[in-house]
């Protein structure tokens, strides 16, 4: 739970931690994890809304006319419209900007404050989008939603990792991914029904974003701050009281001492972002702040989630069938998250990353092959091939659901020491949302011009991602956060980098 520089004393003291899983701990984590539902709901709802004819007629008539005209162009190009993709990606550009403000709030005011701000902003964004009369209002609403996601994604993974004991930190942190997946699934279900409510069904889909935001805000009012944050703010008595309540015992001396030492080290760092760039923090910077969040999006997963209804509709499914197919993929994502929660603290992070890599690469190659051989201009894909394609997409989503989806948030949140944790998480969110926005903005154009080749591109990127994990990421399962620095000192590559920084300091 604690963070810090990982001195020998702290390493020995970690063995003395006591406690159990309490109802108080469970409720706090469940409430905080609602932050994932905001992110998930938007991921699910935006793709479905952009395939609804009523929405397209009101805001993107050119796309609607192209869709209805059955022009003699490749089926990949029917939705290639940069203004349409800007509707989706504007949220993520707003999120990556706001996460730096969230870093300050999270560090100075606490994780709970960022969670509450995120809920309020997301609520306002949902309200503006539901009542949008023009594209300008749509974009303003998306920006407010993005600010909400920027604050929520910055604070929630940190909150969950800091509250959890080391032996179940993986499963606890993955509550964020589970609620994200459930948010996607709920959004897909809502889109399925609202698509039949003409002409205002899309407004209901976008407006219902206010529901998870309200639940998160109300729950957040009763949410305890993490002991780590309270110690960081100098509230030692309250920090110890919360720690005892979370652990279910008053024998928390060892863990509390680690919190105090880590906090003292953190206070000595006046410029956490600058400190993150130091050589001693190079493993966390390369793996946690840049590599994993970038690769999480470069896998191609969010592209499939954003435009799954569009993809299935282009394959010849009706509007209702396309949304039904999106519900299937959402279900696979939830199933993958549940599997990951069960096995992540037993099989480990590396195993899930590497096994899923093989499954995802295989799925992408099969998808590309079918599209290359069978998918032409204006001709519907044969049903057998279409079903094989849907199965491969589901297998891809399932693998992502137990690997890069949850682990992309878990691993970065557990490897940063306290003095750079808030800054590091802001970098994680910024990089993640930057690549999310870039992929969202470029995917349909890439699909139009590269056609089936875009899936080969993603397969190649997943090969690189898997090699990155195999070579550079040590296993972090059941390792207390305060002992993470020992992993770098023992790693075949990072030990030379870390030792060089110690020699420079000496």
JSON list of N, CA, C and O in Angstrom, two decimals, residues 140-180:
[
{"chain": "A", "resi": 140, "resn": "UNK", "atom": "N", "xyz": [-18.70, 20.88, -26.95]},
{"chain": "A", "resi": 140, "resn": "UNK", "atom": "CA", "xyz": [-18.58, 21.39, -25.57]},
{"chain": "A", "resi": 140, "resn": "UNK", "atom": "C", "xyz": [-18.92, 20.29, -24.57]},
{"chain": "A", "resi": 140, "resn": "UNK", "atom": "O", "xyz": [-18.23, 20.10, -23.56]},
{"chain": "A", "resi": 141, "resn": "UNK", "atom": "N", "xyz": [-20.00, 19.57, -24.85]},
{"chain": "A", "resi": 141, "resn": "UNK", "atom": "CA", "xyz": [-20.36, 18.45, -23.97]},
{"chain": "A", "resi": 141, "resn": "UNK", "atom": "C", "xyz": [-19.27, 17.41, -23.90]},
{"chain": "A", "resi": 141, "resn": "UNK", "atom": "O", "xyz": [-18.95, 16.89, -22.83]},
{"chain": "A", "resi": 142, "resn": "UNK", "atom": "N", "xyz": [-18.66, 17.10, -25.06]},
{"chain": "A", "resi": 142, "resn": "UNK", "atom": "CA", "xyz": [-17.58, 16.11, -25.08]},
{"chain": "A", "resi": 142, "resn": "UNK", "atom": "C", "xyz": [-16.38, 16.59, -24.28]},
{"chain": "A", "resi": 142, "resn": "UNK", "atom": "O", "xyz": [-15.70, 15.81, -23.62]},
{"chain": "A", "resi": 143, "resn": "UNK", "atom": "N", "xyz": [-16.10, 17.88, -24.35]},
{"chain": "A", "resi": 143, "resn": "UNK", "atom": "CA", "xyz": [-14.96, 18.43, -23.59]},
{"chain": "A", "resi": 143, "resn": "UNK", "atom": "C", "xyz": [-15.20, 18.28, -22.09]},
{"chain": "A", "resi": 143, "resn": "UNK", "atom": "O", "xyz": [-14.31, 17.90, -21.33]},
{"chain": "A", "resi": 144, "resn": "UNK", "atom": "N", "xyz": [-16.44, 18.58, -21.65]},
{"chain": "A", "resi": 144, "resn": "UNK", "atom": "CA", "xyz": [-16.77, 18.42, -20.23]},
{"chain": "A", "resi": 144, "resn": "UNK", "atom": "C", "xyz": [-16.67, 16.95, -19.80]},
{"chain": "A", "resi": 144, "resn": "UNK", "atom": "O", "xyz": [-16.17, 16.63, -18.71]},
{"chain": "A", "resi": 145, "resn": "UNK", "atom": "N", "xyz": [-17.13, 16.05, -20.66]},
{"chain": "A", "resi": 145, "resn": "UNK", "atom": "CA", "xyz": [-16.98, 14.63, -20.38]},
{"chain": "A", "resi": 145, "resn": "UNK", "atom": "C", "xyz": [-15.50, 14.26, -20.28]},
{"chain": "A", "resi": 145, "resn": "UNK", "atom": "O", "xyz": [-15.09, 13.48, -19.42]},
{"chain": "A", "resi": 146, "resn": "UNK", "atom": "N", "xyz": [-14.69, 14.83, -21.17]},
{"chain": "A", "resi": 146, "resn": "UNK", "atom": "CA", "xyz": [-13.26, 14.54, -21.17]},
{"chain": "A", "resi": 146, "resn": "UNK", "atom": "C", "xyz": [-12.57, 15.00, -19.90]},
{"chain": "A", "resi": 146, "resn": "UNK", "atom": "O", "xyz": [-11.69, 14.30, -19.36]},
{"chain": "A", "resi": 147, "resn": "UNK", "atom": "N", "xyz": [-12.97, 16.17, -19.40]},
{"chain": "A", "resi": 147, "resn": "UNK", "atom": "CA", "xyz": [-12.40, 16.65, -18.13]},
{"chain": "A", "resi": 147, "resn": "UNK", "atom": "C", "xyz": [-12.76, 15.68, -17.00]},
{"chain": "A", "resi": 147, "resn": "UNK", "atom": "O", "xyz": [-11.93, 15.35, -16.17]},
{"chain": "A", "resi": 148, "resn": "UNK", "atom": "N", "xyz": [-14.00, 15.21, -17.02]},
{"chain": "A", "resi": 148, "resn": "UNK", "atom": "CA", "xyz": [-14.42, 14.25, -16.01]},
{"chain": "A", "resi": 148, "resn": "UNK", "atom": "C", "xyz": [-13.60, 12.98, -16.07]},
{"chain": "A", "resi": 148, "resn": "UNK", "atom": "O", "xyz": [-13.16, 12.44, -15.04]},
{"chain": "A", "resi": 149, "resn": "UNK", "atom": "N", "xyz": [-13.36, 12.47, -17.28]},
{"chain": "A", "resi": 149, "resn": "UNK", "atom": "CA", "xyz": [-12.56, 11.25, -17.43]},
{"chain": "A", "resi": 149, "resn": "UNK", "atom": "C", "xyz": [-11.11, 11.50, -17.06]},
{"chain": "A", "resi": 149, "resn": "UNK", "atom": "O", "xyz": [-10.44, 10.65, -16.46]},
{"chain": "A", "resi": 150, "resn": "UNK", "atom": "N", "xyz": [-10.59, 12.69, -17.40]},
{"chain": "A", "resi": 150, "resn": "UNK", "atom": "CA", "xyz": [-9.21, 13.02, -17.03]},
{"chain": "A", "resi": 150, "resn": "UNK", "atom": "C", "xyz": [-8.99, 12.97, -15.53]},
{"chain": "A", "resi": 150, "resn": "UNK", "atom": "O", "xyz": [-7.99, 12.42, -15.05]},
{"chain": "A", "resi": 151, "resn": "UNK", "atom": "N", "xyz": [-9.93, 13.54, -14.77]},
{"chain": "A", "resi": 151, "resn": "UNK", "atom": "CA", "xyz": [-9.82, 13.52, -13.30]},
{"chain": "A", "resi": 151, "resn": "UNK", "atom": "C", "xyz": [-10.07, 12.12, -12.75]},
{"chain": "A", "resi": 151, "resn": "UNK", "atom": "O", "xyz": [-9.34, 11.65, -11.87]},
{"chain": "A", "resi": 152, "resn": "UNK", "atom": "N", "xyz": [-11.09, 11.45, -13.26]},
{"chain": "A", "resi": 152, "resn": "UNK", "atom": "CA", "xyz": [-11.42, 10.12, -12.74]},
{"chain": "A", "resi": 152, "resn": "UNK", "atom": "C", "xyz": [-10.34, 9.10, -13.01]},
{"chain": "A", "resi": 152, "resn": "UNK", "atom": "O", "xyz": [-9.92, 8.35, -12.11]},
{"chain": "A", "resi": 153, "resn": "UNK", "atom": "N", "xyz": [-9.84, 9.06, -14.25]},
{"chain": "A", "resi": 153, "resn": "UNK", "atom": "CA", "xyz": [-8.81, 8.09, -14.60]},
{"chain": "A", "resi": 153, "resn": "UNK", "atom": "C", "xyz": [-7.49, 8.38, -13.90]},
{"chain": "A", "resi": 153, "resn": "UNK", "atom": "O", "xyz": [-6.66, 7.49, -13.72]},
{"chain": "A", "resi": 154, "resn": "UNK", "atom": "N", "xyz": [-7.28, 9.62, -13.53]},
{"chain": "A", "resi": 154, "resn": "UNK", "atom": "CA", "xyz": [-6.06, 9.97, -12.80]},
{"chain": "A", "resi": 154, "resn": "UNK", "atom": "C", "xyz": [-6.11, 9.47, -11.37]},
{"chain": "A", "resi": 154, "resn": "UNK", "atom": "O", "xyz": [-5.12, 8.96, -10.83]},
{"chain": "A", "resi": 155, "resn": "UNK", "atom": "N", "xyz": [-7.26, 9.59, -10.74]},
{"chain": "A", "resi": 155, "resn": "UNK", "atom": "CA", "xyz": [-7.35, 9.33, -9.30]},
{"chain": "A", "resi": 155, "resn": "UNK", "atom": "C", "xyz": [-7.76, 7.91, -8.94]},
{"chain": "A", "resi": 155, "resn": "UNK", "atom": "O", "xyz": [-7.27, 7.34, -7.96]},
{"chain": "A", "resi": 156, "resn": "UNK", "atom": "N", "xyz": [-8.68, 7.32, -9.70]},
{"chain": "A", "resi": 156, "resn": "UNK", "atom": "CA", "xyz": [-9.26, 6.03, -9.28]},
{"chain": "A", "resi": 156, "resn": "UNK", "atom": "C", "xyz": [-8.24, 4.90, -9.23]},
{"chain": "A", "resi": 156, "resn": "UNK", "atom": "O", "xyz": [-8.19, 4.17, -8.23]},
{"chain": "A", "resi": 157, "resn": "UNK", "atom": "N", "xyz": [-7.42, 4.67, -10.28]},
{"chain": "A", "resi": 157, "resn": "UNK", "atom": "CA", "xyz": [-6.44, 3.59, -10.16]},
{"chain": "A", "resi": 157, "resn": "UNK", "atom": "C", "xyz": [-5.48, 3.76, -8.99]},
{"chain": "A", "resi": 157, "resn": "UNK", "atom": "O", "xyz": [-5.11, 2.78, -8.33]},
{"chain": "A", "resi": 158, "resn": "UNK", "atom": "N", "xyz": [-5.07, 5.01, -8.74]},
{"chain": "A", "resi": 158, "resn": "UNK", "atom": "CA", "xyz": [-4.22, 5.27, -7.57]},
{"chain": "A", "resi": 158, "resn": "UNK", "atom": "C", "xyz": [-4.94, 4.92, -6.28]},
{"chain": "A", "resi": 158, "resn": "UNK", "atom": "O", "xyz": [-4.37, 4.28, -5.39]},
{"chain": "A", "resi": 159, "resn": "UNK", "atom": "N", "xyz": [-6.18, 5.33, -6.17]},
{"chain": "A", "resi": 159, "resn": "UNK", "atom": "CA", "xyz": [-6.97, 5.08, -4.97]},
{"chain": "A", "resi": 159, "resn": "UNK", "atom": "C", "xyz": [-7.05, 3.58, -4.69]},
{"chain": "A", "resi": 159, "resn": "UNK", "atom": "O", "xyz": [-6.80, 3.13, -3.56]},
{"chain": "A", "resi": 160, "resn": "UNK", "atom": "N", "xyz": [-7.36, 2.80, -5.70]},
{"chain": "A", "resi": 160, "resn": "UNK", "atom": "CA", "xyz": [-7.54, 1.36, -5.51]},
{"chain": "A", "resi": 160, "resn": "UNK", "atom": "C", "xyz": [-6.22, 0.69, -5.13]},
{"chain": "A", "resi": 160, "resn": "UNK", "atom": "O", "xyz": [-6.19, -0.17, -4.25]},
{"chain": "A", "resi": 161, "resn": "UNK", "atom": "N", "xyz": [-5.13, 1.06, -5.80]},
{"chain": "A", "resi": 161, "resn": "UNK", "atom": "CA", "xyz": [-3.84, 0.45, -5.49]},
{"chain": "A", "resi": 161, "resn": "UNK", "atom": "C", "xyz": [-3.35, 0.81, -4.09]},
{"chain": "A", "resi": 161, "resn": "UNK", "atom": "O", "xyz": [-2.74, 0.00, -3.40]},
{"chain": "A", "resi": 162, "resn": "UNK", "atom": "N", "xyz": [-3.62, 2.05, -3.68]},
{"chain": "A", "resi": 162, "resn": "UNK", "atom": "CA", "xyz": [-3.16, 2.48, -2.37]},
{"chain": "A", "resi": 162, "resn": "UNK", "atom": "C", "xyz": [-3.98, 1.86, -1.24]},
{"chain": "A", "resi": 162, "resn": "UNK", "atom": "O", "xyz": [-3.46, 1.62, -0.15]},
{"chain": "A", "resi": 163, "resn": "UNK", "atom": "N", "xyz": [-5.24, 1.59, -1.47]},
{"chain": "A", "resi": 163, "resn": "UNK", "atom": "CA", "xyz": [-6.08, 1.00, -0.43]},
{"chain": "A", "resi": 163, "resn": "UNK", "atom": "C", "xyz": [-5.83, -0.50, -0.26]},
{"chain": "A", "resi": 163, "resn": "UNK", "atom": "O", "xyz": [-6.07, -1.06, 0.80]},
{"chain": "A", "resi": 164, "resn": "UNK", "atom": "N", "xyz": [-5.35, -1.15, -1.30]},
{"chain": "A", "resi": 164, "resn": "UNK", "atom": "CA", "xyz": [-5.29, -2.62, -1.31]},
{"chain": "A", "resi": 164, "resn": "UNK", "atom": "C", "xyz": [-4.03, -3.15, -0.65]},
{"chain": "A", "resi": 164, "resn": "UNK", "atom": "O", "xyz": [-2.94, -2.60, -0.82]},
{"chain": "A", "resi": 165, "resn": "UNK", "atom": "N", "xyz": [-4.14, -4.28, 0.10]},
{"chain": "A", "resi": 165, "resn": "UNK", "atom": "CA", "xyz": [-2.95, -5.00, 0.55]},
{"chain": "A", "resi": 165, "resn": "UNK", "atom": "C", "xyz": [-2.27, -5.65, -0.65]},
{"chain": "A", "resi": 165, "resn": "UNK", "atom": "O", "xyz": [-2.92, -5.94, -1.67]},
{"chain": "A", "resi": 166, "resn": "UNK", "atom": "N", "xyz": [-0.97, -5.91, -0.56]},
{"chain": "A", "resi": 166, "resn": "UNK", "atom": "CA", "xyz": [-0.19, -6.35, -1.70]},
{"chain": "A", "resi": 166, "resn": "UNK", "atom": "C", "xyz": [-0.70, -7.65, -2.31]},
{"chain": "A", "resi": 166, "resn": "UNK", "atom": "O", "xyz": [-0.68, -7.83, -3.53]},
{"chain": "A", "resi": 167, "resn": "UNK", "atom": "N", "xyz": [-1.18, -8.57, -1.47]},
{"chain": "A", "resi": 167, "resn": "UNK", "atom": "CA", "xyz": [-1.54, -9.89, -2.00]},
{"chain": "A", "resi": 167, "resn": "UNK", "atom": "C", "xyz": [-2.80, -9.89, -2.85]},
{"chain": "A", "resi": 167, "resn": "UNK", "atom": "O", "xyz": [-3.04, -10.85, -3.60]},
{"chain": "A", "resi": 168, "resn": "UNK", "atom": "N", "xyz": [-3.63, -8.84, -2.77]},
{"chain": "A", "resi": 168, "resn": "UNK", "atom": "CA", "xyz": [-4.81, -8.76, -3.63]},
{"chain": "A", "resi": 168, "resn": "UNK", "atom": "C", "xyz": [-4.87, -7.43, -4.38]},
{"chain": "A", "resi": 168, "resn": "UNK", "atom": "O", "xyz": [-5.92, -7.02, -4.85]},
{"chain": "A", "resi": 169, "resn": "UNK", "atom": "N", "xyz": [-3.73, -6.78, -4.52]},
{"chain": "A", "resi": 169, "resn": "UNK", "atom": "CA", "xyz": [-3.71, -5.48, -5.19]},
{"chain": "A", "resi": 169, "resn": "UNK", "atom": "C", "xyz": [-4.15, -5.61, -6.64]},
{"chain": "A", "resi": 169, "resn": "UNK", "atom": "O", "xyz": [-4.85, -4.75, -7.18]},
{"chain": "A", "resi": 170, "resn": "UNK", "atom": "N", "xyz": [-3.74, -6.68, -7.31]},
{"chain": "A", "resi": 170, "resn": "UNK", "atom": "CA", "xyz": [-4.10, -6.86, -8.71]},
{"chain": "A", "resi": 170, "resn": "UNK", "atom": "C", "xyz": [-5.61, -6.94, -8.89]},
{"chain": "A", "resi": 170, "resn": "UNK", "atom": "O", "xyz": [-6.19, -6.23, -9.71]},
{"chain": "A", "resi": 171, "resn": "UNK", "atom": "N", "xyz": [-6.25, -7.82, -8.11]},
{"chain": "A", "resi": 171, "resn": "UNK", "atom": "CA", "xyz": [-7.70, -7.98, -8.23]},
{"chain": "A", "resi": 171, "resn": "UNK", "atom": "C", "xyz": [-8.43, -6.70, -7.85]},
{"chain": "A", "resi": 171, "resn": "UNK", "atom": "O", "xyz": [-9.43, -6.32, -8.49]},
{"chain": "A", "resi": 172, "resn": "UNK", "atom": "N", "xyz": [-7.94, -6.01, -6.81]},
{"chain": "A", "resi": 172, "resn": "UNK", "atom": "CA", "xyz": [-8.60, -4.78, -6.37]},
{"chain": "A", "resi": 172, "resn": "UNK", "atom": "C", "xyz": [-8.51, -3.69, -7.43]},
{"chain": "A", "resi": 172, "resn": "UNK", "atom": "O", "xyz": [-9.51, -3.05, -7.77]},
{"chain": "A", "resi": 173, "resn": "UNK", "atom": "N", "xyz": [-7.33, -3.49, -7.98]},
{"chain": "A", "resi": 173, "resn": "UNK", "atom": "CA", "xyz": [-7.17, -2.45, -8.99]},
{"chain": "A", "resi": 173, "resn": "UNK", "atom": "C", "xyz": [-8.00, -2.74, -10.22]},
{"chain": "A", "resi": 173, "resn": "UNK", "atom": "O", "xyz": [-8.50, -1.82, -10.89]},
{"chain": "A", "resi": 174, "resn": "UNK", "atom": "N", "xyz": [-8.21, -4.02, -10.51]},
{"chain": "A", "resi": 174, "resn": "UNK", "atom": "CA", "xyz": [-8.95, -4.36, -11.71]},
{"chain": "A", "resi": 174, "resn": "UNK", "atom": "C", "xyz": [-10.45, -4.14, -11.59]},
{"chain": "A", "resi": 174, "resn": "UNK", "atom": "O", "xyz": [-11.19, -4.31, -12.56]},
{"chain": "A", "resi": 175, "resn": "UNK", "atom": "N", "xyz": [-10.90, -3.74, -10.41]},
{"chain": "A", "resi": 175, "resn": "UNK", "atom": "CA", "xyz": [-12.28, -3.27, -10.30]},
{"chain": "A", "resi": 175, "resn": "UNK", "atom": "C", "xyz": [-12.51, -2.09, -11.23]},
{"chain": "A", "resi": 175, "resn": "UNK", "atom": "O", "xyz": [-13.61, -1.91, -11.76]},
{"chain": "A", "resi": 176, "resn": "UNK", "atom": "N", "xyz": [-11.47, -1.28, -11.46]},
{"chain": "A", "resi": 176, "resn": "UNK", "atom": "CA", "xyz": [-11.58, -0.15, -12.37]},
{"chain": "A", "resi": 176, "resn": "UNK", "atom": "C", "xyz": [-11.88, -0.64, -13.78]},
{"chain": "A", "resi": 176, "resn": "UNK", "atom": "O", "xyz": [-12.78, -0.13, -14.46]},
{"chain": "A", "resi": 177, "resn": "UNK", "atom": "N", "xyz": [-11.14, -1.67, -14.22]},
{"chain": "A", "resi": 177, "resn": "UNK", "atom": "CA", "xyz": [-11.39, -2.22, -15.56]},
{"chain": "A", "resi": 177, "resn": "UNK", "atom": "C", "xyz": [-12.74, -2.92, -15.63]},
{"chain": "A", "resi": 177, "resn": "UNK", "atom": "O", "xyz": [-13.45, -2.83, -16.65]},
{"chain": "A", "resi": 178, "resn": "UNK", "atom": "N", "xyz": [-13.13, -3.60, -14.54]},
{"chain": "A", "resi": 178, "resn": "UNK", "atom": "CA", "xyz": [-14.42, -4.30, -14.53]},
{"chain": "A", "resi": 178, "resn": "UNK", "atom": "C", "xyz": [-15.57, -3.31, -14.69]},
{"chain": "A", "resi": 178, "resn": "UNK", "atom": "O", "xyz": [-16.49, -3.54, -15.50]},
{"chain": "A", "resi": 179, "resn": "UNK", "atom": "N", "xyz": [-15.54, -2.21, -13.95]},
{"chain": "A", "resi": 179, "resn": "UNK", "atom": "CA", "xyz": [-16.61, -1.22, -14.08]},
{"chain": "A", "resi": 179, "resn": "UNK", "atom": "C", "xyz": [-16.56, -0.51, -15.43]},
{"chain": "A", "resi": 179, "resn": "UNK", "atom": "O", "xyz": [-17.60, -0.11, -15.97]},
{"chain": "A", "resi": 180, "resn": "UNK", "atom": "N", "xyz": [-15.34, -0.37, -15.99]},
{"chain": "A", "resi": 180, "resn": "UNK", "atom": "CA", "xyz": [-15.23, 0.17, -17.34]},
{"chain": "A", "resi": 180, "resn": "UNK", "atom": "C", "xyz": [-15.95, -0.74, -18.34]},
{"chain": "A", "resi": 180, "resn": "UNK", "atom": "O", "xyz": [-16.72, -0.28, -19.19]}
]
